[in-house]
Amino acid sequence: MATCTARVNRFTRPPLLSDKDIKKKPRGFAEEICSTDGDVTMVKWLDNKPANLASNFVGIGEKDMVKRWSKTENRFIEVERPEIVKKYNHAMGGVDLLDQLMSYYRTFIKSKKWPLRMIFHASDLAVVQAYREYDMDCDLLGIPKAKRLALLHFRRRLAESLVLRNKISGAKRGRPSSLSSPLPVVVPRRPGEVRPSTEIARDGISHFPAHDDGCGTRCKLTGCKGKSRIKCIKCKVHLCLTKDKNCFLSFHT
């Protein structure tokens, strides 16, 4: 079963009133036609503007009354609404929300080849669907909106996890890159401070300490207030690694 808006010029001259003629009718007027095999029904409904809808299971059906703003009368008025419009409005929110989220950070590609565009569109679709599932899980767990990841931060964290998780330092694959080392994208905690996501910090692969020249930087283990010159070569954060404290191990386990 399906219901959607339709373009009249995509059909072979359906016998519907023209936009000019239907605008002379009262607001809420609806006209219905059906295909010869009875599989598809088209409805033209006059709201603020004429709207064309098509369905394979419902037409004008049982009308109900809805409130619409009238510019001429400067108030809300009651308007008759066909059943097909009611069904469409009930189910359209998910598609519109999906299109809205995908439009924010769509992957840019110069190529006009349709296979490449379809691949990148599918990847964007998968990311947005994953974000919607994350948002619904937060609703079930009662996590407030202020403590949830925004779509941009969700995409950055996902990209970081895909690039760095289970990556072995020093191992090179494919063509050589112009960059000497990967630049992880992380969400800042405080100005000038970066931390890897939990998925990367605890993947147990290629986390090695290295001595960093300088006066020392605040240890990034939660609760530790010391300074250290030891830096993880993968996470790019400073952690204590001394005889008395091993924040390096605690941070990665």
PDB file of C-alpha atoms in Angstrom, residues 72-238:
ATOM      1  CA  THR A  72      -8.627  36.639   3.830  1.00  0.00           C
ATOM      2  CA  GLU A  73     -10.611  36.190   7.070  1.00  0.00           C
ATOM      3  CA  ASN A  74      -7.514  36.474   9.316  1.00  0.00           C
ATOM      4  CA  ARG A  75      -8.579  33.516  11.475  1.00  0.00           C
ATOM      5  CA  PHE A  76      -8.647  29.716  11.587  1.00  0.00           C
ATOM      6  CA  ILE A  77     -11.444  28.072   9.638  1.00  0.00           C
ATOM      7  CA  GLU A  78     -12.758  24.500   9.309  1.00  0.00           C
ATOM      8  CA  VAL A  79     -11.819  22.797   6.023  1.00  0.00           C
ATOM      9  CA  GLU A  80     -12.894  19.382   4.741  1.00  0.00           C
ATOM     10  CA  ARG A  81      -9.995  16.966   4.274  1.00  0.00           C
ATOM     11  CA  PRO A  82     -10.153  13.769   2.183  1.00  0.00           C
ATOM     12  CA  GLU A  83      -9.030  10.502   3.770  1.00  0.00           C
ATOM     13  CA  ILE A  84      -6.083  10.176   1.369  1.00  0.00           C
ATOM     14  CA  VAL A  85      -4.659  13.474   2.697  1.00  0.00           C
ATOM     15  CA  LYS A  86      -5.108  12.292   6.276  1.00  0.00           C
ATOM     16  CA  LYS A  87      -3.242   9.053   5.556  1.00  0.00           C
ATOM     17  CA  TYR A  88      -0.464  10.911   3.763  1.00  0.00           C
ATOM     18  CA  ASN A  89       0.020  13.499   6.527  1.00  0.00           C
ATOM     19  CA  HIS A  90       0.129  10.748   9.158  1.00  0.00           C
ATOM     20  CA  ALA A  91       3.012   8.892   7.494  1.00  0.00           C
ATOM     21  CA  MET A  92       4.970  11.660   5.773  1.00  0.00           C
ATOM     22  CA  GLY A  93       6.928  12.830   8.859  1.00  0.00           C
ATOM     23  CA  GLY A  94       9.533  10.065   8.756  1.00  0.00           C
ATOM     24  CA  VAL A  95      10.451  10.662   5.109  1.00  0.00           C
ATOM     25  CA  ASP A  96      10.599  14.434   5.540  1.00  0.00           C
ATOM     26  CA  LEU A  97      12.784  14.123   8.647  1.00  0.00           C
ATOM     27  CA  LEU A  98      15.126  11.736   6.855  1.00  0.00           C
ATOM     28  CA  ASP A  99      15.500  14.121   3.900  1.00  0.00           C
ATOM     29  CA  GLN A 100      16.068  17.032   6.275  1.00  0.00           C
ATOM     30  CA  LEU A 101      18.840  15.278   8.226  1.00  0.00           C
ATOM     31  CA  MET A 102      20.539  14.070   5.050  1.00  0.00           C
ATOM     32  CA  SER A 103      20.573  17.575   3.592  1.00  0.00           C
ATOM     33  CA  TYR A 104      22.578  19.010   6.529  1.00  0.00           C
ATOM     34  CA  TYR A 105      25.877  17.194   5.933  1.00  0.00           C
ATOM     35  CA  ARG A 106      25.513  15.476   2.583  1.00  0.00           C
ATOM     36  CA  THR A 107      28.739  14.036   1.146  1.00  0.00           C
ATOM     37  CA  PHE A 108      29.950  16.302  -1.646  1.00  0.00           C
ATOM     38  CA  ILE A 109      31.077  14.617  -4.849  1.00  0.00           C
ATOM     39  CA  LYS A 110      31.996  16.297  -8.118  1.00  0.00           C
ATOM     40  CA  SER A 111      31.506  13.252 -10.291  1.00  0.00           C
ATOM     41  CA  LYS A 112      28.258  13.038 -12.265  1.00  0.00           C
ATOM     42  CA  LYS A 113      28.419   9.253 -12.623  1.00  0.00           C
ATOM     43  CA  TRP A 114      25.262   7.826 -11.109  1.00  0.00           C
ATOM     44  CA  PRO A 115      26.887   4.712  -9.524  1.00  0.00           C
ATOM     45  CA  LEU A 116      29.193   6.903  -7.418  1.00  0.00           C
ATOM     46  CA  ARG A 117      26.350   9.210  -6.444  1.00  0.00           C
ATOM     47  CA  MET A 118      24.228   6.218  -5.435  1.00  0.00           C
ATOM     48  CA  ILE A 119      27.064   4.794  -3.300  1.00  0.00           C
ATOM     49  CA  PHE A 120      27.613   8.057  -1.422  1.00  0.00           C
ATOM     50  CA  HIS A 121      23.864   8.558  -1.055  1.00  0.00           C
ATOM     51  CA  ALA A 122      23.582   5.076   0.441  1.00  0.00           C
ATOM     52  CA  SER A 123      26.397   5.810   2.914  1.00  0.00           C
ATOM     53  CA  ASP A 124      24.724   9.065   3.979  1.00  0.00           C
ATOM     54  CA  LEU A 125      21.440   7.210   4.347  1.00  0.00           C
ATOM     55  CA  ALA A 126      23.067   4.577   6.570  1.00  0.00           C
ATOM     56  CA  VAL A 127      24.639   7.229   8.820  1.00  0.00           C
ATOM     57  CA  VAL A 128      21.358   9.127   9.249  1.00  0.00           C
ATOM     58  CA  GLN A 129      19.458   5.915   9.981  1.00  0.00           C
ATOM     59  CA  ALA A 130      22.079   4.982  12.581  1.00  0.00           C
ATOM     60  CA  TYR A 131      21.685   8.418  14.161  1.00  0.00           C
ATOM     61  CA  ARG A 132      17.903   7.999  14.283  1.00  0.00           C
ATOM     62  CA  GLU A 133      18.330   4.649  16.055  1.00  0.00           C
ATOM     63  CA  TYR A 134      20.753   6.286  18.499  1.00  0.00           C
ATOM     64  CA  ASP A 135      18.199   9.039  19.173  1.00  0.00           C
ATOM     65  CA  MET A 136      15.405   6.509  19.744  1.00  0.00           C
ATOM     66  CA  ASP A 137      17.619   4.506  22.123  1.00  0.00           C
ATOM     67  CA  CYS A 138      18.264   7.706  24.075  1.00  0.00           C
ATOM     68  CA  ASP A 139      14.492   8.204  24.336  1.00  0.00           C
ATOM     69  CA  LEU A 140      14.084   4.703  25.733  1.00  0.00           C
ATOM     70  CA  LEU A 141      16.897   5.228  28.244  1.00  0.00           C
ATOM     71  CA  GLY A 142      15.583   8.627  29.300  1.00  0.00           C
ATOM     72  CA  ILE A 143      18.734  10.528  28.301  1.00  0.00           C
ATOM     73  CA  PRO A 144      17.988  14.278  28.118  1.00  0.00           C
ATOM     74  CA  LYS A 145      18.427  16.146  24.848  1.00  0.00           C
ATOM     75  CA  ALA A 146      21.264  18.263  26.250  1.00  0.00           C
ATOM     76  CA  LYS A 147      23.423  15.169  26.866  1.00  0.00           C
ATOM     77  CA  ARG A 148      22.944  13.574  23.440  1.00  0.00           C
ATOM     78  CA  LEU A 149      25.301  13.850  20.498  1.00  0.00           C
ATOM     79  CA  ALA A 150      24.224  16.211  17.762  1.00  0.00           C
ATOM     80  CA  LEU A 151      24.200  14.846  14.220  1.00  0.00           C
ATOM     81  CA  LEU A 152      27.508  16.552  13.377  1.00  0.00           C
ATOM     82  CA  HIS A 153      29.257  15.158  16.462  1.00  0.00           C
ATOM     83  CA  PHE A 154      27.750  11.743  15.772  1.00  0.00           C
ATOM     84  CA  ARG A 155      29.164  11.752  12.222  1.00  0.00           C
ATOM     85  CA  ARG A 156      32.580  12.903  13.455  1.00  0.00           C
ATOM     86  CA  ARG A 157      32.717  10.235  16.130  1.00  0.00           C
ATOM     87  CA  LEU A 158      31.646   7.574  13.636  1.00  0.00           C
ATOM     88  CA  ALA A 159      34.292   8.703  11.140  1.00  0.00           C
ATOM     89  CA  GLU A 160      36.954   8.715  13.845  1.00  0.00           C
ATOM     90  CA  SER A 161      35.998   5.216  14.967  1.00  0.00           C
ATOM     91  CA  LEU A 162      36.054   3.828  11.416  1.00  0.00           C
ATOM     92  CA  VAL A 163      39.434   5.401  10.667  1.00  0.00           C
ATOM     93  CA  LEU A 164      41.327   4.707  13.911  1.00  0.00           C
ATOM     94  CA  ARG A 165      39.665   1.725  15.584  1.00  0.00           C
ATOM     95  CA  ASN A 166      41.784  -1.434  15.329  1.00  0.00           C
ATOM     96  CA  LYS A 167      44.402   0.507  13.386  1.00  0.00           C
ATOM     97  CA  ILE A 168      48.014  -0.527  13.837  1.00  0.00           C
ATOM     98  CA  SER A 169      50.461   2.382  14.062  1.00  0.00           C
ATOM     99  CA  GLY A 170      53.074   2.432  11.339  1.00  0.00           C
ATOM    100  CA  ALA A 171      51.201   0.057   9.036  1.00  0.00           C
ATOM    101  CA  LYS A 172      50.620   1.611   5.631  1.00  0.00           C
ATOM    102  CA  ARG A 173      48.209   0.344   3.008  1.00  0.00           C
ATOM    103  CA  GLY A 174      47.370   1.528  -0.447  1.00  0.00           C
ATOM    104  CA  ARG A 175      48.847   4.624  -2.044  1.00  0.00           C
ATOM    105  CA  PRO A 176      51.119   6.834   0.095  1.00  0.00           C
ATOM    106  CA  SER A 177      49.429   9.831   1.643  1.00  0.00           C
ATOM    107  CA  SER A 178      50.728  13.387   1.524  1.00  0.00           C
ATOM    108  CA  LEU A 179      50.197  13.618   5.297  1.00  0.00           C
ATOM    109  CA  SER A 180      52.896  12.210   7.553  1.00  0.00           C
ATOM    110  CA  SER A 181      50.360  10.973  10.127  1.00  0.00           C
ATOM    111  CA  PRO A 182      46.575  10.726  10.414  1.00  0.00           C
ATOM    112  CA  LEU A 183      44.762  13.647  12.002  1.00  0.00           C
ATOM    113  CA  PRO A 184      42.033  12.315  14.298  1.00  0.00           C
ATOM    114  CA  VAL A 185      38.852  14.331  14.539  1.00  0.00           C
ATOM    115  CA  VAL A 186      37.651  14.440  18.124  1.00  0.00           C
ATOM    116  CA  VAL A 187      35.162  16.423  20.158  1.00  0.00           C
ATOM    117  CA  PRO A 188      36.891  18.963  22.437  1.00  0.00           C
ATOM    118  CA  ARG A 189      36.192  18.746  26.172  1.00  0.00           C
ATOM    119  CA  ARG A 190      37.748  22.102  27.036  1.00  0.00           C
ATOM    120  CA  PRO A 191      39.478  24.726  24.848  1.00  0.00           C
ATOM    121  CA  GLY A 192      42.729  23.195  23.629  1.00  0.00           C
ATOM    122  CA  GLU A 193      41.913  19.693  24.940  1.00  0.00           C
ATOM    123  CA  VAL A 194      41.081  16.680  22.797  1.00  0.00           C
ATOM    124  CA  ARG A 195      40.268  13.105  23.735  1.00  0.00           C
ATOM    125  CA  PRO A 196      39.587   9.999  21.652  1.00  0.00           C
ATOM    126  CA  SER A 197      36.279   8.190  21.820  1.00  0.00           C
ATOM    127  CA  THR A 198      35.923   5.153  24.080  1.00  0.00           C
ATOM    128  CA  GLU A 199      35.809   2.805  21.074  1.00  0.00           C
ATOM    129  CA  ILE A 200      39.303   3.909  20.010  1.00  0.00           C
ATOM    130  CA  ALA A 201      40.867   4.296  23.457  1.00  0.00           C
ATOM    131  CA  ARG A 202      39.936   0.735  24.440  1.00  0.00           C
ATOM    132  CA  ASP A 203      40.414  -1.205  21.210  1.00  0.00           C
ATOM    133  CA  GLY A 204      43.700  -2.576  22.596  1.00  0.00           C
ATOM    134  CA  ILE A 205      45.688  -2.062  19.406  1.00  0.00           C
ATOM    135  CA  SER A 206      48.796   0.047  18.844  1.00  0.00           C
ATOM    136  CA  HIS A 207      48.599   2.169  22.006  1.00  0.00           C
ATOM    137  CA  PHE A 208      52.256   2.871  22.746  1.00  0.00           C
ATOM    138  CA  PRO A 209      53.804   5.512  25.034  1.00  0.00           C
ATOM    139  CA  ALA A 210      56.245   8.067  23.692  1.00  0.00           C
ATOM    140  CA  HIS A 211      58.201  10.824  25.426  1.00  0.00           C
ATOM    141  CA  ASP A 212      57.007  14.302  24.502  1.00  0.00           C
ATOM    142  CA  ASP A 213      59.427  17.217  24.886  1.00  0.00           C
ATOM    143  CA  GLY A 214      58.162  20.180  26.863  1.00  0.00           C
ATOM    144  CA  CYS A 215      57.141  21.141  30.349  1.00  0.00           C
ATOM    145  CA  GLY A 216      54.459  18.468  30.640  1.00  0.00           C
ATOM    146  CA  THR A 217      50.706  18.470  30.034  1.00  0.00           C
ATOM    147  CA  ARG A 218      47.784  17.689  32.313  1.00  0.00           C
ATOM    148  CA  CYS A 219      47.006  13.958  32.463  1.00  0.00           C
ATOM    149  CA  LYS A 220      43.778  13.145  30.600  1.00  0.00           C
ATOM    150  CA  LEU A 221      42.669  10.331  32.897  1.00  0.00           C
ATOM    151  CA  THR A 222      39.514  11.401  34.713  1.00  0.00           C
ATOM    152  CA  GLY A 223      40.332  12.255  38.314  1.00  0.00           C
ATOM    153  CA  CYS A 224      44.081  12.628  37.843  1.00  0.00           C
ATOM    154  CA  LYS A 225      45.509  16.130  38.379  1.00  0.00           C
ATOM    155  CA  GLY A 226      49.123  15.377  37.570  1.00  0.00           C
ATOM    156  CA  LYS A 227      51.217  16.435  34.598  1.00  0.00           C
ATOM    157  CA  SER A 228      53.049  14.083  32.279  1.00  0.00           C
ATOM    158  CA  ARG A 229      55.424  14.083  29.321  1.00  0.00           C
ATOM    159  CA  ILE A 230      54.267  10.633  28.252  1.00  0.00           C
ATOM    160  CA  LYS A 231      51.939  10.677  25.260  1.00  0.00           C
ATOM    161  CA  CYS A 232      50.006   7.871  23.536  1.00  0.00           C
ATOM    162  CA  ILE A 233      51.071   7.824  19.882  1.00  0.00           C
ATOM    163  CA  LYS A 234      47.593   6.742  18.742  1.00  0.00           C
ATOM    164  CA  CYS A 235      45.247   8.663  21.055  1.00  0.00           C
ATOM    165  CA  LYS A 236      47.424  11.813  21.038  1.00  0.00           C
ATOM    166  CA  VAL A 237      46.803  12.439  24.771  1.00  0.00           C
ATOM    167  CA  HIS A 238      49.191  12.768  27.725  1.00  0.00           C
TER     168      HIS A 238
END
